[in-house]
Amino acid sequence: MDERCAQLLSQIMSAKNPVKISELAEAFNVSARTIRYDLDKIDDFLKDNELPQLKRKPNSGIEYIPSHYQKQRILELLEGISSYNYVLTPLERKKMILTELFQAKDFMTIDEMASILSVSRGTVANDLKAVRKWLSKHELKLESLPRFGIRVKGCEKDMRRAVISLLSENMEIEKALNLIKAPINRRINIVTDRQLKKLFQDLDISPIENAIRLAEKQLKTIFTDNAYSGLVIHLALAIKRIQLDKNIVMPEEELSQLKLTKEFAVAAGMVAQLEESYNIRIPTDEIGYITIHLLGGKVTETDIFSNQDWMRLQLLTDEIIKGIERKLNVDFSADAELYNGLIKH
């Protein structure tokens, strides 16, 4: 069974309702006859592995509802399918190159990249034009040195913003969380997805989620799904970058302002937990960016890195509330409606 069949089976499994052959043909840009041939291959694959076969419902479509155990078994089998006979599109190659570069600790050679993509050196050299253009839009550069290879050059803040952008090109931030948790996120292309997952490989995110739950208790709030997912992604990315000795820097003035907030103290507590769990040292500047997330529960990762006015607005709102509390001797820390109302106005 080839890569397209693997994608086809994944799409049928994830569908809530039976999928028509015409819909599958349109989605994969092939003929209905090709889809029928692929479905036969899938049935052979399932039969060979002693799994239930596809259900073909007249006037309805194709359906497959395996048990939890069967689904896990299928996902494991699909992971082992070689993609040697799957021709990557230029867009897929660009994303795979970017993913490899972002997770590399130093230079990568053209030969290494060609081997990963199963293409020629010339194809990689041509793909790098699109990579350079993409990086330029994110204030980054592709550095090339003879006998060393290529690597991404730029400040760490722009690096992380670019990684988040790469993720968001394929899925919403909430779905990106599934990328870390699941063996493979079947909502997007299986080849590109496998590469994106490598950004967070070997990372157990349960300590991150535990730290966030503690923060919610201390702040007496519950983050929105989007804010929660954004914070998990931010922390997971930060930990992976720190493990590569890539530390972020925050302007001292902004960091000093953030240190005055209660959220900074909560963020520092989270960091203490994470340092112990992952056996790393997280710098103070990193605590500052975590604080920004805690201050802006409805702000996504991309917004946080790019919108400094939003951060200042939240700091100002926090100071206003503290001033009112001192005058009236009343605690408004749990009044989310007051806080959000002031932010909006």
mmCIF file of C-alpha atoms in Angstrom:
data_model
loop_
_atom_site.group_PDB
_atom_site.id
_atom_site.type_symbol
_atom_site.label_atom_id
_atom_site.label_comp_id
_atom_site.label_asym_id
_atom_site.label_seq_id
_atom_site.Cartn_x
_atom_site.Cartn_y
_atom_site.Cartn_z
ATOM 1 C CA MET A 1 0.000 0.000 0.000
ATOM 2 C CA ASP A 2 1.422 3.378 -1.008
ATOM 3 C CA GLU A 3 1.356 6.796 0.651
ATOM 4 C CA ARG A 4 -1.842 7.949 -1.070
ATOM 5 C CA CYS A 5 -3.670 4.858 0.159
ATOM 6 C CA ALA A 6 -2.436 5.623 3.676
ATOM 7 C CA GLN A 7 -3.816 9.159 3.425
ATOM 8 C CA LEU A 8 -7.052 7.831 1.959
ATOM 9 C CA LEU A 9 -7.572 5.370 4.816
ATOM 10 C CA SER A 10 -6.764 8.086 7.360
ATOM 11 C CA GLN A 11 -9.333 10.442 5.858
ATOM 12 C CA ILE A 12 -12.046 7.777 5.801
ATOM 13 C CA MET A 13 -11.327 6.831 9.433
ATOM 14 C CA SER A 14 -11.473 10.448 10.633
ATOM 15 C CA ALA A 15 -14.715 11.252 8.763
ATOM 16 C CA LYS A 16 -17.859 11.485 10.885
ATOM 17 C CA ASN A 17 -20.066 10.289 8.018
ATOM 18 C CA PRO A 18 -19.591 7.984 5.009
ATOM 19 C CA VAL A 19 -17.438 9.607 2.308
ATOM 20 C CA LYS A 20 -18.441 9.425 -1.347
ATOM 21 C CA ILE A 21 -15.944 8.248 -3.941
ATOM 22 C CA SER A 22 -16.494 11.448 -5.930
ATOM 23 C CA GLU A 23 -15.516 13.511 -2.867
ATOM 24 C CA LEU A 24 -12.354 11.471 -2.367
ATOM 25 C CA ALA A 25 -11.452 11.777 -6.045
ATOM 26 C CA GLU A 26 -11.771 15.556 -5.837
ATOM 27 C CA ALA A 27 -9.796 15.757 -2.588
ATOM 28 C CA PHE A 28 -6.882 13.732 -3.988
ATOM 29 C CA ASN A 29 -7.114 15.155 -7.510
ATOM 30 C CA VAL A 30 -7.421 11.733 -9.155
ATOM 31 C CA SER A 31 -10.171 9.882 -11.017
ATOM 32 C CA ALA A 32 -12.972 7.923 -9.349
ATOM 33 C CA ARG A 33 -11.525 4.776 -10.959
ATOM 34 C CA THR A 34 -8.172 5.412 -9.249
ATOM 35 C CA ILE A 35 -9.939 5.811 -5.908
ATOM 36 C CA ARG A 36 -11.716 2.470 -6.423
ATOM 37 C CA TYR A 37 -8.384 0.778 -7.153
ATOM 38 C CA ASP A 38 -6.915 2.378 -4.022
ATOM 39 C CA LEU A 39 -9.858 1.174 -1.935
ATOM 40 C CA ASP A 40 -9.178 -2.375 -3.120
ATOM 41 C CA LYS A 41 -5.532 -1.978 -2.070
ATOM 42 C CA ILE A 42 -6.671 -0.753 1.342
ATOM 43 C CA ASP A 43 -8.956 -3.767 1.746
ATOM 44 C CA ASP A 44 -6.040 -6.080 0.889
ATOM 45 C CA PHE A 45 -3.882 -4.242 3.429
ATOM 46 C CA LEU A 46 -6.540 -4.581 6.137
ATOM 47 C CA LYS A 47 -7.135 -8.244 5.338
ATOM 48 C CA ASP A 48 -3.406 -9.045 5.428
ATOM 49 C CA ASN A 49 -3.228 -7.497 8.900
ATOM 50 C CA GLU A 50 -6.365 -9.313 10.126
ATOM 51 C CA LEU A 51 -8.381 -6.114 10.431
ATOM 52 C CA PRO A 52 -12.009 -5.413 9.401
ATOM 53 C CA GLN A 53 -12.431 -4.234 5.818
ATOM 54 C CA LEU A 54 -14.020 -1.035 4.545
ATOM 55 C CA LYS A 55 -17.799 -0.723 4.470
ATOM 56 C CA ARG A 56 -19.218 0.342 1.111
ATOM 57 C CA LYS A 57 -22.708 1.780 1.571
ATOM 58 C CA PRO A 58 -24.769 2.192 -1.637
ATOM 59 C CA ASN A 59 -25.886 5.796 -2.243
ATOM 60 C CA SER A 60 -24.004 6.822 0.889
ATOM 61 C CA GLY A 61 -20.267 6.253 0.590
ATOM 62 C CA ILE A 62 -17.297 4.550 2.221
ATOM 63 C CA GLU A 63 -17.162 4.105 5.982
ATOM 64 C CA TYR A 64 -14.668 2.641 8.433
ATOM 65 C CA ILE A 65 -15.240 2.635 12.200
ATOM 66 C CA PRO A 66 -12.555 0.527 13.894
ATOM 67 C CA SER A 67 -12.351 -0.093 17.624
ATOM 68 C CA HIS A 68 -9.860 1.906 19.677
ATOM 69 C CA TYR A 69 -7.375 -0.979 19.618
ATOM 70 C CA GLN A 70 -7.815 -1.495 15.868
ATOM 71 C CA LYS A 71 -7.330 2.209 15.184
ATOM 72 C CA GLN A 72 -4.096 2.299 17.180
ATOM 73 C CA ARG A 73 -2.907 -0.786 15.316
ATOM 74 C CA ILE A 74 -3.659 0.852 11.956
ATOM 75 C CA LEU A 75 -1.854 4.060 12.933
ATOM 76 C CA GLU A 76 1.218 2.045 13.890
ATOM 77 C CA LEU A 77 1.137 0.210 10.563
ATOM 78 C CA LEU A 78 0.726 3.431 8.588
ATOM 79 C CA GLU A 79 3.728 4.919 10.375
ATOM 80 C CA GLY A 80 5.865 2.183 8.849
ATOM 81 C CA ILE A 81 4.752 2.756 5.266
ATOM 82 C CA SER A 82 7.606 4.070 3.162
ATOM 83 C CA SER A 83 6.977 7.206 1.157
ATOM 84 C CA TYR A 84 9.623 6.387 -1.475
ATOM 85 C CA ASN A 85 6.984 6.142 -4.203
ATOM 86 C CA TYR A 86 5.149 9.280 -3.162
ATOM 87 C CA VAL A 87 6.190 12.331 -5.170
ATOM 88 C CA LEU A 88 6.361 15.359 -2.913
ATOM 89 C CA THR A 89 5.017 18.647 -4.212
ATOM 90 C CA PRO A 90 7.289 21.732 -4.159
ATOM 91 C CA LEU A 91 5.174 23.130 -1.297
ATOM 92 C CA GLU A 92 5.601 19.933 0.736
ATOM 93 C CA ARG A 93 9.343 19.951 0.105
ATOM 94 C CA LYS A 94 9.572 23.579 1.220
ATOM 95 C CA LYS A 95 7.811 22.806 4.500
ATOM 96 C CA MET A 96 9.958 19.738 5.093
ATOM 97 C CA ILE A 97 13.143 21.731 4.476
ATOM 98 C CA LEU A 98 11.990 24.453 6.876
ATOM 99 C CA THR A 99 11.131 21.873 9.529
ATOM 100 C CA GLU A 100 14.532 20.207 9.251
ATOM 101 C CA LEU A 101 16.309 23.563 9.447
ATOM 102 C CA PHE A 102 14.336 24.754 12.479
ATOM 103 C CA GLN A 103 15.088 21.613 14.462
ATOM 104 C CA ALA A 104 18.756 21.457 13.452
ATOM 105 C CA LYS A 105 21.297 22.577 16.030
ATOM 106 C CA ASP A 106 23.700 23.838 13.376
ATOM 107 C CA PHE A 107 24.357 23.552 9.634
ATOM 108 C CA MET A 108 22.786 20.957 7.327
ATOM 109 C CA THR A 109 24.304 19.976 4.004
ATOM 110 C CA ILE A 110 22.503 19.896 0.663
ATOM 111 C CA ASP A 111 23.316 16.186 0.433
ATOM 112 C CA GLU A 112 21.614 15.520 3.783
ATOM 113 C CA MET A 113 18.525 17.419 2.669
ATOM 114 C CA ALA A 114 18.436 15.614 -0.689
ATOM 115 C CA SER A 115 18.586 12.269 1.119
ATOM 116 C CA ILE A 116 15.711 13.212 3.441
ATOM 117 C CA LEU A 117 13.540 14.368 0.532
ATOM 118 C CA SER A 118 14.628 11.567 -1.840
ATOM 119 C CA VAL A 119 15.371 14.099 -4.581
ATOM 120 C CA SER A 120 18.463 15.398 -6.380
ATOM 121 C CA ARG A 121 20.799 18.134 -5.163
ATOM 122 C CA GLY A 122 19.549 20.289 -8.023
ATOM 123 C CA THR A 123 15.949 19.961 -6.848
ATOM 124 C CA VAL A 124 16.944 20.975 -3.319
ATOM 125 C CA ALA A 125 18.913 23.952 -4.649
ATOM 126 C CA ASN A 126 15.841 25.069 -6.577
ATOM 127 C CA ASP A 127 13.556 24.558 -3.548
ATOM 128 C CA LEU A 128 15.836 26.761 -1.454
ATOM 129 C CA LYS A 129 14.699 29.765 -3.500
ATOM 130 C CA ALA A 130 11.184 29.353 -2.089
ATOM 131 C CA VAL A 131 12.633 28.692 1.372
ATOM 132 C CA ARG A 132 14.636 31.943 1.249
ATOM 133 C CA LYS A 133 11.544 33.876 0.180
ATOM 134 C CA TRP A 134 9.473 32.384 3.027
ATOM 135 C CA LEU A 135 12.176 33.112 5.597
ATOM 136 C CA SER A 136 12.543 36.682 4.350
ATOM 137 C CA LYS A 137 8.862 37.325 5.077
ATOM 138 C CA HIS A 138 9.582 36.297 8.676
ATOM 139 C CA GLU A 139 12.667 38.523 9.072
ATOM 140 C CA LEU A 140 15.011 35.537 8.773
ATOM 141 C CA LYS A 141 17.798 34.607 6.362
ATOM 142 C CA LEU A 142 19.182 31.375 4.952
ATOM 143 C CA GLU A 143 22.921 31.338 5.582
ATOM 144 C CA SER A 144 25.078 29.219 3.277
ATOM 145 C CA LEU A 145 28.757 28.463 3.884
ATOM 146 C CA PRO A 146 31.026 26.273 1.727
ATOM 147 C CA ARG A 147 31.962 22.930 3.345
ATOM 148 C CA PHE A 148 29.454 23.594 6.147
ATOM 149 C CA GLY A 149 26.015 23.768 4.539
ATOM 150 C CA ILE A 150 22.927 25.851 5.263
ATOM 151 C CA ARG A 151 21.163 27.122 8.372
ATOM 152 C CA VAL A 152 18.544 29.687 9.357
ATOM 153 C CA LYS A 153 19.931 32.954 10.672
ATOM 154 C CA GLY A 154 18.048 35.531 12.757
ATOM 155 C CA CYS A 155 16.963 36.497 16.266
ATOM 156 C CA GLU A 156 15.349 33.816 18.421
ATOM 157 C CA LYS A 157 12.052 35.698 18.736
ATOM 158 C CA ASP A 158 11.653 35.723 14.946
ATOM 159 C CA MET A 159 12.679 32.056 14.819
ATOM 160 C CA ARG A 160 9.886 31.019 17.163
ATOM 161 C CA ARG A 161 7.344 33.244 15.479
ATOM 162 C CA ALA A 162 8.267 31.598 12.170
ATOM 163 C CA VAL A 163 7.829 28.091 13.611
ATOM 164 C CA ILE A 164 4.360 29.030 14.863
ATOM 165 C CA SER A 165 3.572 30.451 11.434
ATOM 166 C CA LEU A 166 4.707 27.192 9.824
ATOM 167 C CA LEU A 167 2.337 25.299 12.105
ATOM 168 C CA SER A 168 -0.576 27.674 11.528
ATOM 169 C CA GLU A 169 -0.261 27.342 7.746
ATOM 170 C CA ASN A 170 -1.538 23.784 8.164
ATOM 171 C CA MET A 171 -3.900 23.984 11.130
ATOM 172 C CA GLU A 172 -5.424 26.189 13.798
ATOM 173 C CA ILE A 173 -3.486 26.590 17.035
ATOM 174 C CA GLU A 174 -5.891 24.290 18.914
ATOM 175 C CA LYS A 175 -5.365 21.533 16.343
ATOM 176 C CA ALA A 176 -1.619 22.034 16.610
ATOM 177 C CA LEU A 177 -1.840 20.674 20.146
ATOM 178 C CA ASN A 178 -2.985 17.345 18.673
ATOM 179 C CA LEU A 179 0.200 17.329 16.624
ATOM 180 C CA ILE A 180 2.217 16.954 19.818
ATOM 181 C CA LYS A 181 -0.156 14.549 21.548
ATOM 182 C CA ALA A 182 -1.070 12.171 18.726
ATOM 183 C CA PRO A 183 1.198 9.720 16.863
ATOM 184 C CA ILE A 184 0.195 11.504 13.643
ATOM 185 C CA ASN A 185 -2.353 14.252 13.129
ATOM 186 C CA ARG A 186 -4.486 12.881 10.309
ATOM 187 C CA ARG A 187 -6.186 16.185 9.566
ATOM 188 C CA ILE A 188 -3.374 17.293 7.270
ATOM 189 C CA ASN A 189 -1.039 15.759 4.739
ATOM 190 C CA ILE A 190 0.611 12.678 6.214
ATOM 191 C CA VAL A 191 4.067 13.475 4.789
ATOM 192 C CA THR A 192 4.177 17.116 5.868
ATOM 193 C CA ASP A 193 2.580 16.250 9.200
ATOM 194 C CA ARG A 194 5.252 13.695 9.966
ATOM 195 C CA GLN A 195 7.873 16.391 9.474
ATOM 196 C CA LEU A 196 6.043 18.979 11.584
ATOM 197 C CA LYS A 197 5.712 16.505 14.423
ATOM 198 C CA LYS A 198 9.496 16.205 14.475
ATOM 199 C CA LEU A 199 9.607 19.729 15.886
ATOM 200 C CA PHE A 200 8.325 18.277 19.165
ATOM 201 C CA GLN A 201 9.618 14.710 18.997
ATOM 202 C CA ASP A 202 10.418 12.923 22.265
ATOM 203 C CA LEU A 203 8.730 15.657 24.304
ATOM 204 C CA ASP A 204 6.308 14.567 27.026
ATOM 205 C CA ILE A 205 3.900 17.484 27.414
ATOM 206 C CA SER A 206 2.164 16.246 30.573
ATOM 207 C CA PRO A 207 4.461 18.357 32.835
ATOM 208 C CA ILE A 208 3.524 21.400 30.734
ATOM 209 C CA GLU A 209 -0.190 20.735 31.153
ATOM 210 C CA ASN A 210 0.277 20.196 34.894
ATOM 211 C CA ALA A 211 2.062 23.540 35.176
ATOM 212 C CA ILE A 212 -0.735 25.300 33.274
ATOM 213 C CA ARG A 213 -3.427 23.768 35.472
ATOM 214 C CA LEU A 214 -1.554 25.020 38.541
ATOM 215 C CA ALA A 215 -1.384 28.493 36.985
ATOM 216 C CA GLU A 216 -5.150 28.454 36.416
ATOM 217 C CA LYS A 217 -5.712 27.685 40.097
ATOM 218 C CA GLN A 218 -3.340 30.397 41.264
ATOM 219 C CA LEU A 219 -4.845 32.988 38.918
ATOM 220 C CA LYS A 220 -8.399 31.813 39.676
ATOM 221 C CA THR A 221 -9.228 31.543 36.006
ATOM 222 C CA ILE A 222 -9.799 28.999 33.253
ATOM 223 C CA PHE A 223 -8.067 29.649 29.947
ATOM 224 C CA THR A 224 -10.047 29.466 26.730
ATOM 225 C CA ASP A 225 -9.264 26.427 24.570
ATOM 226 C CA ASN A 226 -7.307 28.607 22.162
ATOM 227 C CA ALA A 227 -5.333 30.307 24.948
ATOM 228 C CA TYR A 228 -4.611 26.946 26.600
ATOM 229 C CA SER A 229 -3.407 25.402 23.337
ATOM 230 C CA GLY A 230 -1.329 28.481 22.546
ATOM 231 C CA LEU A 231 0.375 28.315 25.929
ATOM 232 C CA VAL A 232 1.131 24.594 25.567
ATOM 233 C CA ILE A 233 2.603 25.174 22.104
ATOM 234 C CA HIS A 234 4.635 28.154 23.357
ATOM 235 C CA LEU A 235 6.088 26.193 26.272
ATOM 236 C CA ALA A 236 6.758 23.072 24.192
ATOM 237 C CA LEU A 237 8.538 25.150 21.563
ATOM 238 C CA ALA A 238 10.497 27.064 24.211
ATOM 239 C CA ILE A 239 11.674 23.834 25.839
ATOM 240 C CA LYS A 240 12.771 22.324 22.517
ATOM 241 C CA ARG A 241 14.634 25.520 21.587
ATOM 242 C CA ILE A 242 16.321 25.716 24.999
ATOM 243 C CA GLN A 243 17.425 22.095 24.567
ATOM 244 C CA LEU A 244 19.113 23.281 21.357
ATOM 245 C CA ASP A 245 20.804 26.100 23.353
ATOM 246 C CA LYS A 246 18.613 28.696 21.620
ATOM 247 C CA ASN A 247 17.544 31.261 24.216
ATOM 248 C CA ILE A 248 15.225 34.204 23.684
ATOM 249 C CA VAL A 249 15.945 37.767 24.835
ATOM 250 C CA MET A 250 13.415 40.333 26.066
ATOM 251 C CA PRO A 251 14.107 44.100 26.338
ATOM 252 C CA GLU A 252 15.019 44.926 29.947
ATOM 253 C CA GLU A 253 12.390 47.680 30.227
ATOM 254 C CA GLU A 254 9.559 45.339 29.237
ATOM 255 C CA LEU A 255 10.860 42.605 31.520
ATOM 256 C CA SER A 256 11.002 45.044 34.445
ATOM 257 C CA GLN A 257 7.352 45.987 33.867
ATOM 258 C CA LEU A 258 6.285 42.367 33.731
ATOM 259 C CA LYS A 259 8.065 41.570 37.001
ATOM 260 C CA LEU A 260 5.592 43.883 38.764
ATOM 261 C CA THR A 261 2.619 41.680 37.876
ATOM 262 C CA LYS A 262 1.252 38.726 39.831
ATOM 263 C CA GLU A 263 1.331 36.735 36.591
ATOM 264 C CA PHE A 264 5.133 36.925 36.580
ATOM 265 C CA ALA A 265 5.267 35.235 39.986
ATOM 266 C CA VAL A 266 2.931 32.511 38.709
ATOM 267 C CA ALA A 267 5.059 32.098 35.565
ATOM 268 C CA ALA A 268 8.173 31.770 37.730
ATOM 269 C CA GLY A 269 6.481 28.961 39.662
ATOM 270 C CA MET A 270 5.613 27.214 36.400
ATOM 271 C CA VAL A 271 9.213 27.510 35.250
ATOM 272 C CA ALA A 272 10.507 25.959 38.480
ATOM 273 C CA GLN A 273 8.302 22.922 37.817
ATOM 274 C CA LEU A 274 9.358 22.669 34.182
ATOM 275 C CA GLU A 275 13.058 22.988 34.987
ATOM 276 C CA GLU A 276 12.801 20.018 37.322
ATOM 277 C CA SER A 277 10.702 17.948 34.906
ATOM 278 C CA TYR A 278 12.902 18.513 31.846
ATOM 279 C CA ASN A 279 16.246 18.962 33.625
ATOM 280 C CA ILE A 280 16.935 22.304 31.930
ATOM 281 C CA ARG A 281 17.554 25.873 33.020
ATOM 282 C CA ILE A 282 14.940 28.361 31.772
ATOM 283 C CA PRO A 283 16.210 31.980 31.676
ATOM 284 C CA THR A 284 14.330 34.919 33.193
ATOM 285 C CA ASP A 285 13.561 36.372 29.758
ATOM 286 C CA GLU A 286 11.598 33.216 28.993
ATOM 287 C CA ILE A 287 9.536 33.790 32.144
ATOM 288 C CA GLY A 288 8.678 37.191 30.699
ATOM 289 C CA TYR A 289 7.153 35.690 27.554
ATOM 290 C CA ILE A 290 5.219 33.132 29.601
ATOM 291 C CA THR A 291 3.892 36.051 31.654
ATOM 292 C CA ILE A 292 2.606 37.716 28.486
ATOM 293 C CA HIS A 293 0.632 34.561 27.715
ATOM 294 C CA LEU A 294 -0.859 34.530 31.196
ATOM 295 C CA LEU A 295 -1.786 38.205 30.941
ATOM 296 C CA GLY A 296 -3.464 37.755 27.580
ATOM 297 C CA GLY A 297 -5.556 34.626 27.886
ATOM 298 C CA LYS A 298 -7.267 35.267 24.550
ATOM 299 C CA VAL A 299 -4.145 36.129 22.585
ATOM 300 C CA THR A 300 -2.586 33.537 20.281
ATOM 301 C CA GLU A 301 1.124 32.859 20.000
ATOM 302 C CA THR A 302 1.595 34.895 16.825
ATOM 303 C CA ASP A 303 -0.184 37.919 18.302
ATOM 304 C CA ILE A 304 1.881 37.809 21.469
ATOM 305 C CA PHE A 305 5.181 37.978 19.671
ATOM 306 C CA SER A 306 4.095 40.733 17.294
ATOM 307 C CA ASN A 307 1.762 43.020 19.243
ATOM 308 C CA GLN A 308 3.651 44.865 21.987
ATOM 309 C CA ASP A 309 0.828 47.436 22.294
ATOM 310 C CA TRP A 310 -1.429 44.639 23.516
ATOM 311 C CA MET A 311 1.044 43.779 26.257
ATOM 312 C CA ARG A 312 1.272 47.409 27.392
ATOM 313 C CA LEU A 313 -2.523 47.668 27.347
ATOM 314 C CA GLN A 314 -2.786 44.708 29.694
ATOM 315 C CA LEU A 315 -0.141 46.120 32.023
ATOM 316 C CA LEU A 316 -1.983 49.453 32.108
ATOM 317 C CA THR A 317 -5.292 47.695 32.824
ATOM 318 C CA ASP A 318 -3.658 45.759 35.639
ATOM 319 C CA GLU A 319 -2.346 48.994 37.181
ATOM 320 C CA ILE A 320 -5.785 50.655 36.926
ATOM 321 C CA ILE A 321 -7.439 47.750 38.735
ATOM 322 C CA LYS A 322 -4.761 47.778 41.440
ATOM 323 C CA GLY A 323 -5.321 51.507 41.949
ATOM 324 C CA ILE A 324 -9.072 51.014 42.345
ATOM 325 C CA GLU A 325 -8.469 48.128 44.764
ATOM 326 C CA ARG A 326 -6.257 50.327 46.950
ATOM 327 C CA LYS A 327 -8.814 53.150 47.032
ATOM 328 C CA LEU A 328 -11.860 50.984 47.687
ATOM 329 C CA ASN A 329 -10.053 48.281 49.668
ATOM 330 C CA VAL A 330 -11.776 45.672 47.492
ATOM 331 C CA ASP A 331 -10.213 42.664 45.737
ATOM 332 C CA PHE A 332 -11.097 42.558 42.013
ATOM 333 C CA SER A 333 -8.532 39.883 41.070
ATOM 334 C CA ALA A 334 -11.233 37.300 40.307
ATOM 335 C CA ASP A 335 -13.453 39.709 38.353
ATOM 336 C CA ALA A 336 -12.725 38.607 34.777
ATOM 337 C CA GLU A 337 -15.646 40.639 33.409
ATOM 338 C CA LEU A 338 -14.180 43.887 34.784
ATOM 339 C CA TYR A 339 -10.736 43.086 33.401
ATOM 340 C CA ASN A 340 -12.007 42.166 29.923
ATOM 341 C CA GLY A 341 -14.307 45.186 29.853
ATOM 342 C CA LEU A 342 -11.430 47.570 30.572
ATOM 343 C CA ILE A 343 -9.260 45.863 27.953
ATOM 344 C CA LYS A 344 -11.924 46.324 25.272
ATOM 345 C CA HIS A 345 -12.494 49.977 26.112
#
